[in-house]
Short mmCIF file of C-alpha atoms and ligand atoms in Angstrom, two decimals:
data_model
loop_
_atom_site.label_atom_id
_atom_site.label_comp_id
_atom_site.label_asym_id
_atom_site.label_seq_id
_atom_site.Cartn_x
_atom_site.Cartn_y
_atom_site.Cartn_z
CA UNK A 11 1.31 -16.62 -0.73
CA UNK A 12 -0.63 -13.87 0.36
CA UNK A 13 -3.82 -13.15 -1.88
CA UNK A 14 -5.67 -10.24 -2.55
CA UNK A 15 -8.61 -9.10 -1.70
CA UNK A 16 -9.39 -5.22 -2.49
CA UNK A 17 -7.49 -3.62 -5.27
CA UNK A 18 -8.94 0.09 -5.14
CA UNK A 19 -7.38 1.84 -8.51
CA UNK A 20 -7.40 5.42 -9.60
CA UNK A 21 -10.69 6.35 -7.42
CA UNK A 22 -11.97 9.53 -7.77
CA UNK A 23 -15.03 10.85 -6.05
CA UNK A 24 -15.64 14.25 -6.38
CA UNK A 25 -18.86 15.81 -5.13
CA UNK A 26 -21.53 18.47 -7.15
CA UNK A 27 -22.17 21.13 -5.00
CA UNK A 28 -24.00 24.58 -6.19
CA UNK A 29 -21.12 26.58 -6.60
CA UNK A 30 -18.72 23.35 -8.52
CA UNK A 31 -17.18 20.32 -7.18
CA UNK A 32 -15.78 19.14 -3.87
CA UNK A 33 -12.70 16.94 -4.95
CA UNK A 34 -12.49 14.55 -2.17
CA UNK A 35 -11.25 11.27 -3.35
CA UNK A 36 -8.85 11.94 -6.09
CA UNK A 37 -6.34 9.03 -7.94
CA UNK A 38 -6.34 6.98 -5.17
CA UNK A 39 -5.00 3.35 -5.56
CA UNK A 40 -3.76 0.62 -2.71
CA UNK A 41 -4.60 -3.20 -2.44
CA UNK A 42 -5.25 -5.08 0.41
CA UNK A 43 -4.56 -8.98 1.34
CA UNK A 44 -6.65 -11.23 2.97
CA UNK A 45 -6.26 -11.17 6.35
CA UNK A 46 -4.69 -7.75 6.42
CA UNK A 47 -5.43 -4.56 8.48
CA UNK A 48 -5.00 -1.38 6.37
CA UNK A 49 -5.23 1.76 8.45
CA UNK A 50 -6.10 4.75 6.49
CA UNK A 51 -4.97 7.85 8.07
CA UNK A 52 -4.73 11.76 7.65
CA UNK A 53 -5.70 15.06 8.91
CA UNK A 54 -10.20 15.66 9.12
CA UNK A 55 -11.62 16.46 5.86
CA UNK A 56 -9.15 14.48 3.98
CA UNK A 57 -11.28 11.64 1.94
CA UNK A 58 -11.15 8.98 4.37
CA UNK A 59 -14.87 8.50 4.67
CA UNK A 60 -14.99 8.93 1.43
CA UNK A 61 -12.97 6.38 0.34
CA UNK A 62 -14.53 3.93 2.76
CA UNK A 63 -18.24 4.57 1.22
CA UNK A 64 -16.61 4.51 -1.99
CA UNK A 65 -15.46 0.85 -1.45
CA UNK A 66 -19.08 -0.52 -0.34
CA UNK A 67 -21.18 1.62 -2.80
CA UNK A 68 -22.51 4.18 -0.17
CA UNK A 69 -22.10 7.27 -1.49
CA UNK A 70 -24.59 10.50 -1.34
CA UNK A 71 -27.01 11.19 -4.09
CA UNK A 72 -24.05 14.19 -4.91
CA UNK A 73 -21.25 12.03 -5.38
CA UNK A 74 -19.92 11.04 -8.77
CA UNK A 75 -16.70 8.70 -9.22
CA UNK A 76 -14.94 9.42 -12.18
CA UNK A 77 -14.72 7.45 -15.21
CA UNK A 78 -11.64 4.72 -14.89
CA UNK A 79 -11.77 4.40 -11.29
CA UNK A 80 -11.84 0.87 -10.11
CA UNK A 81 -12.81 -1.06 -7.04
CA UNK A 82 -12.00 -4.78 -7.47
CA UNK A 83 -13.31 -6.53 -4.59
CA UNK A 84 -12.39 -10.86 -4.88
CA UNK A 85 -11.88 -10.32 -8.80
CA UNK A 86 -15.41 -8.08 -9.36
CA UNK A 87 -15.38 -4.53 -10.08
CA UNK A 88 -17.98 -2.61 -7.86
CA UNK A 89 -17.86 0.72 -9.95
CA UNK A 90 -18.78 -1.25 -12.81
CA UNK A 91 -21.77 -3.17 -11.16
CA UNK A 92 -23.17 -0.13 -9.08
CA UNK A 93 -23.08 2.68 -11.15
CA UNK A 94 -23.53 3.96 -14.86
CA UNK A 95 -22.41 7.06 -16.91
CA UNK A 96 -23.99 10.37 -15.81
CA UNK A 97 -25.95 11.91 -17.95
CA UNK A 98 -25.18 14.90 -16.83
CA UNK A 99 -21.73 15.04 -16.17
CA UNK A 100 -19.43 14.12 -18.46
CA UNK A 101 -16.79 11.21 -17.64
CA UNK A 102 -18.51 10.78 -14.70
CA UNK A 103 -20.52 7.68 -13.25
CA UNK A 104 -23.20 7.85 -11.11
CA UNK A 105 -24.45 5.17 -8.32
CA UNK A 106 -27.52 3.35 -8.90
CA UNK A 107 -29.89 3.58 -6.13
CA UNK A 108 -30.49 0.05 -6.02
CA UNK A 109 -28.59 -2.68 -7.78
CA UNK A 110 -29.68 -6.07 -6.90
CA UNK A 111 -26.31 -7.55 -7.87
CA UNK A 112 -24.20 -5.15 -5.57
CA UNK A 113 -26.62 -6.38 -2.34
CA UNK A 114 -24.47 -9.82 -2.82
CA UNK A 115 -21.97 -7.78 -2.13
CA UNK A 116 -22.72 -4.90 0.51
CA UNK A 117 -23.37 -6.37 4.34
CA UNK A 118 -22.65 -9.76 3.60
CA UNK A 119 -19.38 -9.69 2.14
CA UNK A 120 -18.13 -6.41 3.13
CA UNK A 121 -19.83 -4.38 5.93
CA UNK A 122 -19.09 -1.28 7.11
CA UNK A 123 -18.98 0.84 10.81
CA UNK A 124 -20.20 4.20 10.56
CA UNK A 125 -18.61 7.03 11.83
CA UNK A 126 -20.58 8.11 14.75
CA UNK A 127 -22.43 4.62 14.32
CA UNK A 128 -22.78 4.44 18.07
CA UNK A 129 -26.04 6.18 18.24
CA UNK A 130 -27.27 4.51 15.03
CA UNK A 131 -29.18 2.16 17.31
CA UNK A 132 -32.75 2.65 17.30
CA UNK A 133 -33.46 3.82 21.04
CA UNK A 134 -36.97 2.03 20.74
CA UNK A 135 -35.70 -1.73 19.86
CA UNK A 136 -33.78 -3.58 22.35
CA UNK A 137 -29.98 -4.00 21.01
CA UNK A 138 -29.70 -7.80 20.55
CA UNK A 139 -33.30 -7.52 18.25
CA UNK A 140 -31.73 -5.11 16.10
CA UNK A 141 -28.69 -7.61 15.32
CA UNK A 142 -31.37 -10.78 14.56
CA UNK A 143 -32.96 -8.22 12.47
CA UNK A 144 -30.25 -7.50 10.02
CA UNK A 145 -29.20 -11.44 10.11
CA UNK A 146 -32.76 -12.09 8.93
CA UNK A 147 -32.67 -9.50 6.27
CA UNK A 148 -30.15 -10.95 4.69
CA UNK A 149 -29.42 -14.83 5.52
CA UNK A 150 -33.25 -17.85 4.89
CA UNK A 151 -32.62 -18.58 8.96
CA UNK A 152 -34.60 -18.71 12.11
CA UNK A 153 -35.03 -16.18 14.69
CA UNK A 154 -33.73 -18.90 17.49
CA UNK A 155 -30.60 -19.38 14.73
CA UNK A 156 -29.92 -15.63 14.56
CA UNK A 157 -30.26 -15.40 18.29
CA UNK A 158 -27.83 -17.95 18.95
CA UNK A 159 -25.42 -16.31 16.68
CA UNK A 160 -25.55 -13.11 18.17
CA UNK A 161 -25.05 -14.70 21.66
CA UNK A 162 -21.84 -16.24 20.01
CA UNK A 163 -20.98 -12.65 18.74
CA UNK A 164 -22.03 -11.17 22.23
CA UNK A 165 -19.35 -13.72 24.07
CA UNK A 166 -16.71 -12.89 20.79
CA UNK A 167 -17.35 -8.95 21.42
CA UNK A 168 -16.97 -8.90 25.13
CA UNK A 169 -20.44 -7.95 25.79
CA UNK A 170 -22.38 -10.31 28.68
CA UNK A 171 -24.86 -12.48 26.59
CA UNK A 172 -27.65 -11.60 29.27
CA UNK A 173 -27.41 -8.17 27.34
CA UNK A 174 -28.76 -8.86 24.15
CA UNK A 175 -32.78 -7.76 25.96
CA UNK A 176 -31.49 -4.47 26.86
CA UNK A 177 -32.10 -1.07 25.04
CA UNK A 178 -29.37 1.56 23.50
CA UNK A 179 -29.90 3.90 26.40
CA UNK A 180 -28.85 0.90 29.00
CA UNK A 181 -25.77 0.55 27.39
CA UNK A 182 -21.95 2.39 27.98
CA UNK A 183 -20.56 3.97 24.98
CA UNK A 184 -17.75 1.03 25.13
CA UNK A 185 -20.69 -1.37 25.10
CA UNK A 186 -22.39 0.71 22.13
CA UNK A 187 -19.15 0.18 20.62
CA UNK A 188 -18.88 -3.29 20.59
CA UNK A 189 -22.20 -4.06 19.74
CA UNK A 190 -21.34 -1.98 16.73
CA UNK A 191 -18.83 -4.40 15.74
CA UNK A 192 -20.91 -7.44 16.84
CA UNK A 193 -23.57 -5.80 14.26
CA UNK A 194 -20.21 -5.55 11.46
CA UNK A 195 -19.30 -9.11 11.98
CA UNK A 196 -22.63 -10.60 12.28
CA UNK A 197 -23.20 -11.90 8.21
CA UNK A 198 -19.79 -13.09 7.67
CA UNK A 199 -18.39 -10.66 5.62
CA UNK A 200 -14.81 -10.64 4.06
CA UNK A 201 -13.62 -7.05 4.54
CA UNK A 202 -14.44 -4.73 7.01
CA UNK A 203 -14.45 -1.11 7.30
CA UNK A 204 -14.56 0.45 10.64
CA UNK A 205 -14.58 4.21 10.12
CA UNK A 206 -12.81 6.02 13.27
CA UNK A 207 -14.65 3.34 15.59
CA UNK A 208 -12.85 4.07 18.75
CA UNK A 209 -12.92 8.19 18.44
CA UNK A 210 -15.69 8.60 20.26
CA UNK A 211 -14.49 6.54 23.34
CA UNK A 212 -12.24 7.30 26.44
CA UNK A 213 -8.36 6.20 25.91
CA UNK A 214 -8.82 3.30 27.93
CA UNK A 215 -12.00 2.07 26.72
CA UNK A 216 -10.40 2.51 23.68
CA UNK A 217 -7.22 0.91 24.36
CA UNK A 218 -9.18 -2.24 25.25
CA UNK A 219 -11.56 -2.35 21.78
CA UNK A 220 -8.42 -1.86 20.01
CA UNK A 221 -7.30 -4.59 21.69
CA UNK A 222 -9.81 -6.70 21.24
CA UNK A 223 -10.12 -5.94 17.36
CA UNK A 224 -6.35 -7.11 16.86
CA UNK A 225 -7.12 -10.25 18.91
CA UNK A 226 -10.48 -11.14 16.56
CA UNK A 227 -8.43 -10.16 13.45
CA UNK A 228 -6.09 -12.28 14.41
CA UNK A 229 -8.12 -15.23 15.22
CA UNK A 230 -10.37 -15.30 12.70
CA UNK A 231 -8.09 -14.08 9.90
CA UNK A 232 -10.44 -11.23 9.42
CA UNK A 233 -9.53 -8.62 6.80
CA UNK A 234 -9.87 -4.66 7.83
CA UNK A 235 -9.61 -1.37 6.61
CA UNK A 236 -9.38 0.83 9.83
CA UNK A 237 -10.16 4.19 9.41
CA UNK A 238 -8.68 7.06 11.12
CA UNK A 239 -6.81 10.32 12.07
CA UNK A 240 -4.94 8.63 14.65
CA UNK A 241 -1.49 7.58 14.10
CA UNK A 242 -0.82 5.60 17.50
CA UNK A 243 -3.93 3.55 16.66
CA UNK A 244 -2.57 2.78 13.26
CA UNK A 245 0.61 2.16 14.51
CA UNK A 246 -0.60 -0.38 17.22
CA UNK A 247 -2.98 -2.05 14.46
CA UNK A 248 -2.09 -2.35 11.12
CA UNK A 249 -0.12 -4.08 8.70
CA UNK A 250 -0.68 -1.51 5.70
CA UNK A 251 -0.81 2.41 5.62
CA UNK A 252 -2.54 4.91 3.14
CA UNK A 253 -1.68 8.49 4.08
CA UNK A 254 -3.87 10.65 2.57
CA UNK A 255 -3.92 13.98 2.10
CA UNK A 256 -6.14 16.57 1.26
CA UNK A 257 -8.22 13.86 -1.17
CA UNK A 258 -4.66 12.27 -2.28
CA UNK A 259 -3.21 9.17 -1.12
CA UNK A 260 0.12 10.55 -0.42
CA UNK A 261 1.83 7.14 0.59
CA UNK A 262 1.39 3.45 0.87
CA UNK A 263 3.23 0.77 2.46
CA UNK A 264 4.03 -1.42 4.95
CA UNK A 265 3.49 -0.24 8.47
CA UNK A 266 7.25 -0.73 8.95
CA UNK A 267 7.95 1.35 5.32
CA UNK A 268 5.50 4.30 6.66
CA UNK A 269 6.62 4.34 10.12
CA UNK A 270 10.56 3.57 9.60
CA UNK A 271 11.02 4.43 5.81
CA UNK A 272 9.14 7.19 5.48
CA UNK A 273 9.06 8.65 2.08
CA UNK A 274 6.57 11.51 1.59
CA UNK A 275 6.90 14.84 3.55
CA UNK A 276 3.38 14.78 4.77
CA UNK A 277 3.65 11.59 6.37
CA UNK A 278 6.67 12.82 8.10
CA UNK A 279 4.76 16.26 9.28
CA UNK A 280 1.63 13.99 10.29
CA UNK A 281 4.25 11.09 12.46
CA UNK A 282 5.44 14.52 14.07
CA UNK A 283 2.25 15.92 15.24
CA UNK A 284 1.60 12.10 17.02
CA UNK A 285 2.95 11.67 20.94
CA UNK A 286 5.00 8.51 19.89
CA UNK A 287 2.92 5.10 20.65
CA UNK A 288 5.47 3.83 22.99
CA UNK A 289 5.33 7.13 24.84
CA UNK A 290 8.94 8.11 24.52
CA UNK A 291 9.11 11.63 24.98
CA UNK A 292 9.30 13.85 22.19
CA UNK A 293 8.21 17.11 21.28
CA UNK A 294 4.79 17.38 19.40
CA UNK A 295 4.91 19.67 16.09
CA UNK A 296 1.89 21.01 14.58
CA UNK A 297 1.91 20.92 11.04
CA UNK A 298 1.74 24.82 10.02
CA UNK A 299 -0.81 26.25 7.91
CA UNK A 300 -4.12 24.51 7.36
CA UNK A 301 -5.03 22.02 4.33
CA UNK A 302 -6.49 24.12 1.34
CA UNK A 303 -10.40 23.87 0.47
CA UNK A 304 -11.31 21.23 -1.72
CA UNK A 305 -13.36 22.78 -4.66
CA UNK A 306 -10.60 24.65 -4.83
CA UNK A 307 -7.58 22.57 -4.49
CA UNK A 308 -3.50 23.72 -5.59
CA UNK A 309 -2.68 22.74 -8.93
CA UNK A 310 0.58 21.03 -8.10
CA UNK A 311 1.16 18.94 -5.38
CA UNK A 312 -1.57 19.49 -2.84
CA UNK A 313 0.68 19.65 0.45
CA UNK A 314 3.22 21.82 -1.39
CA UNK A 315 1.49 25.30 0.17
CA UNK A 316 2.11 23.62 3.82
CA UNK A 317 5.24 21.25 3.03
CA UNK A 318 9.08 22.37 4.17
CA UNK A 319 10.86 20.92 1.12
CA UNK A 320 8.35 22.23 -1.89
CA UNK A 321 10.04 23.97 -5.18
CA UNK A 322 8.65 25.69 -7.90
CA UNK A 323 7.81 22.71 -9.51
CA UNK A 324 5.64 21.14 -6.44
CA UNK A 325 3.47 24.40 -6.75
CA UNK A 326 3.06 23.72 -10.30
CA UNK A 327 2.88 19.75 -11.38
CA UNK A 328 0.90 17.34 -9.84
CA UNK A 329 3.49 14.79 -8.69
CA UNK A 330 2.87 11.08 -9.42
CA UNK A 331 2.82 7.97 -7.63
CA UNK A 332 6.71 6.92 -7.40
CA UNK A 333 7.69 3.13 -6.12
CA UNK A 334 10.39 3.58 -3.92
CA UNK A 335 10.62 -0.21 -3.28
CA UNK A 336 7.99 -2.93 -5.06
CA UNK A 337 4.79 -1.99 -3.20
CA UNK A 338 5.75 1.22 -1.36
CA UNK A 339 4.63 4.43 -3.08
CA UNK A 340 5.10 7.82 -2.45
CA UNK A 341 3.49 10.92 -4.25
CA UNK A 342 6.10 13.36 -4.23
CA UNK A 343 8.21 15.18 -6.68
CA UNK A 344 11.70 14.58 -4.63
CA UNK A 345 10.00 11.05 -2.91
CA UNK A 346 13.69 9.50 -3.96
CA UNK A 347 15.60 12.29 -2.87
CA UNK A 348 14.10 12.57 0.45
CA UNK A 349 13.67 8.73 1.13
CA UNK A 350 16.10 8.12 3.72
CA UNK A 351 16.58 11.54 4.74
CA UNK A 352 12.60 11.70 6.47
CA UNK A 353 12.53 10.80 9.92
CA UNK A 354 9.42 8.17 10.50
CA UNK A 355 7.22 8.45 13.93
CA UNK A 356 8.81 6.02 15.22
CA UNK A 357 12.46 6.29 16.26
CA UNK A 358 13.17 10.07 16.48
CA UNK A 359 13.89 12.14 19.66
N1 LIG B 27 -22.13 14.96 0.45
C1 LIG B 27 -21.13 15.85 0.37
N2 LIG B 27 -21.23 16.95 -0.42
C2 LIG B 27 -20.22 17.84 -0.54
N3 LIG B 27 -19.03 17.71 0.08
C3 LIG B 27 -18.86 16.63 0.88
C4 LIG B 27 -19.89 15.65 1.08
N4 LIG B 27 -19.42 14.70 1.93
C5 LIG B 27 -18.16 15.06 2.26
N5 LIG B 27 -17.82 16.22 1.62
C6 LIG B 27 -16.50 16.91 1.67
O1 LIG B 27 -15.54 16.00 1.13
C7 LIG B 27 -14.30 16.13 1.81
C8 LIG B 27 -13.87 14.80 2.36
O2 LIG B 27 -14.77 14.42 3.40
P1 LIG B 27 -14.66 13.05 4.21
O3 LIG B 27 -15.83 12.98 5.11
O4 LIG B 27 -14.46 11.94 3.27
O5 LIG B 27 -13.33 13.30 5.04
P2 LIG B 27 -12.70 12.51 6.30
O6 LIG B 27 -11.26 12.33 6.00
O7 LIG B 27 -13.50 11.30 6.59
O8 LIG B 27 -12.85 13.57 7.48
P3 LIG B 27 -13.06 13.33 9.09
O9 LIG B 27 -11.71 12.91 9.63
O10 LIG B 27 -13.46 14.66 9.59
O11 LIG B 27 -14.10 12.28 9.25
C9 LIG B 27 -14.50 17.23 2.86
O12 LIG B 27 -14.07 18.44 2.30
C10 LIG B 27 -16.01 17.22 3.06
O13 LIG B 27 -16.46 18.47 3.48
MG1 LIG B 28 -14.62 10.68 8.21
#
């Protein structure tokens, strides 16, 4: 039987700026299995980082997660253990800058790619040094230990062993890349989040990582939440699917239920603005209008303003989460009604 991992319920991150609060990360729930890739997907600006910092404990000194949000990670709640109540903001938590009982917890058992992270090496300390040194922060091992492991993660990576003595500059963006992951992998952990870790690359360097991540998933029965604005690489990639939208998670399911069942109109407008992943032609629609500004968000249904089967009501009530089949969720008003009727990305002319 498959067995859980990450159960991320009712998170809500919402960030203090001057003029109020940025709601980025608002109700959103999904679980992930061991060994599972979950891509999360939707338009810039819509959480995803968020969500991912949310789940390791990263967030900015600005960032508050609302009272009753939970991140269970293996049975443990990581709200609970690495933050407390603001005391400024009420039913609001706050992170606390360093909690030695979350550090079992960050790196080791869940570690996280940056966005951007390929330049996060440090252009004066060779590559392969910079991987031994965050082994021997964290694991009682020898240097000679950590350096054979990082040749074993070199050869694993698809990066020549011979290397590991070279600086960032002497690398190739792919390279940068893979080191990246190399640098993810390197402690062990359980879950990893690699936030848009292909973007930066061209398609066919990408095309190759991509590959080369479903092969070491695979393999090593390595559990993943893959973040990104990309359909195709979701579609290629993962087993699970939050759409989000706008700080919502707008749907949930099984790549199959997203692609083929769709259920939520935003998932259909987002499958539509995707070339199709087996590169059947069909024609590319933008989604019209632009998604609103957070601190100020729509009362109702956030994609109603944008979406082509809104009523009065979407403007007005916030829809809930509605199970259209046990584990596939939709947040939509008319989610039944238009189940069915959606077309998915996959599939349509
Ligand atoms: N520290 C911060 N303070 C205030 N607002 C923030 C902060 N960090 C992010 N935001 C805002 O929160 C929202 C969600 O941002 P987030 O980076 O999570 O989105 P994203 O989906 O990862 O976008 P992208 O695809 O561009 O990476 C955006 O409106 C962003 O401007
Ligand atoms: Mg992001």
């Amino acid at each position: 039987m498959a067995s859980k991992l990450l159960e991320v319920k009712d998170l809500s991150i919402h960030y203090k700026i001057r003029t109020g609060w940025v709601y980025a990360v608002d109700d959103v729930s999904f679980t992930i299995n061991r060994g599972e890739t979950m891509g999360l997907v939707g338009e810039s600006g819509c959480g995803k980082t968020t969500t991912g910092y949310g789940i390791i404990q990263l967030l900015a000194n600005n960032a508050y997660i609302k009272e009753g949000s939970q991140v269970l990670f293996d049975g443990t709640d990581l709200v609970t253990l690495s933050t407390e109540p603001s005391k400024k903001y009420e039913g609001y938590r706050r992170i606390i800058e360093y909690h030695p009982e979350m550090r079992k917890f960050r790196w080791k058992r869940i570690s996280m790619i940056f966005q951007g992270a390929m330049n996060a090496f440090n252009p004066v300390f060779k590559v392969g040094d910079q991987i031994i040194e965050a082994i021997l922060t964290h694991e009682n091992i020898t240097y000679e230990e950590a350096r054979k492991r990082v040749e074993r993660l070199y050869k694993l990576v698809g990066i020549p062993v011979d290397r590991i003595d070279n600086y960032p500059h002497e690398y190739s963006g792919g390279m940068k890349q893979r080191a990246m992951i190399a640098m993810a992998l390197a402690l062990n952990p359980d879950l990893i989040i690699a936030d848009e870790p292909t973007t930066a690359l061209d398609v066919v360097t990408q095309d190759r990582i991509l590959g080369e991540m479903a092969r070491l998933q695979k393999k090593h029965n390595l559990t993943m939440i893959l973040i990104t604005h990309d359909v195709s690489v979701v579609a290629e990639m993962a087993h699970k699917i939050s759409v989000m939208y706008a700080g919502h998670l707008v749907e949930f399911g099984t790549a199959r239920e997203i692609f083929k069942e769709t259920a939520n109109p935003y998932t259909e407008a987002l499958m539509k603005a995707f070339p199709n992943i087996r590169g059947e032609k069909k024609r590319l629609q933008a989604i019209p209008g632009s998604p609103p500004d957070l601190s100020n968000p729509p009362k109702g249904c956030r994609f109603a303003p944008r979406c082509p089967y809104a009523k009065d009501r979407c403007l007005e009530e916030k829809p809930p989460l509605v199970e259209i089949s046990p584990g596939h969720v939709s947040r939509c008003h008319f989610a039944e009604e238009l189940y069915g009727e959606l077309s998915g990305g996959e599939g349509n002319e």
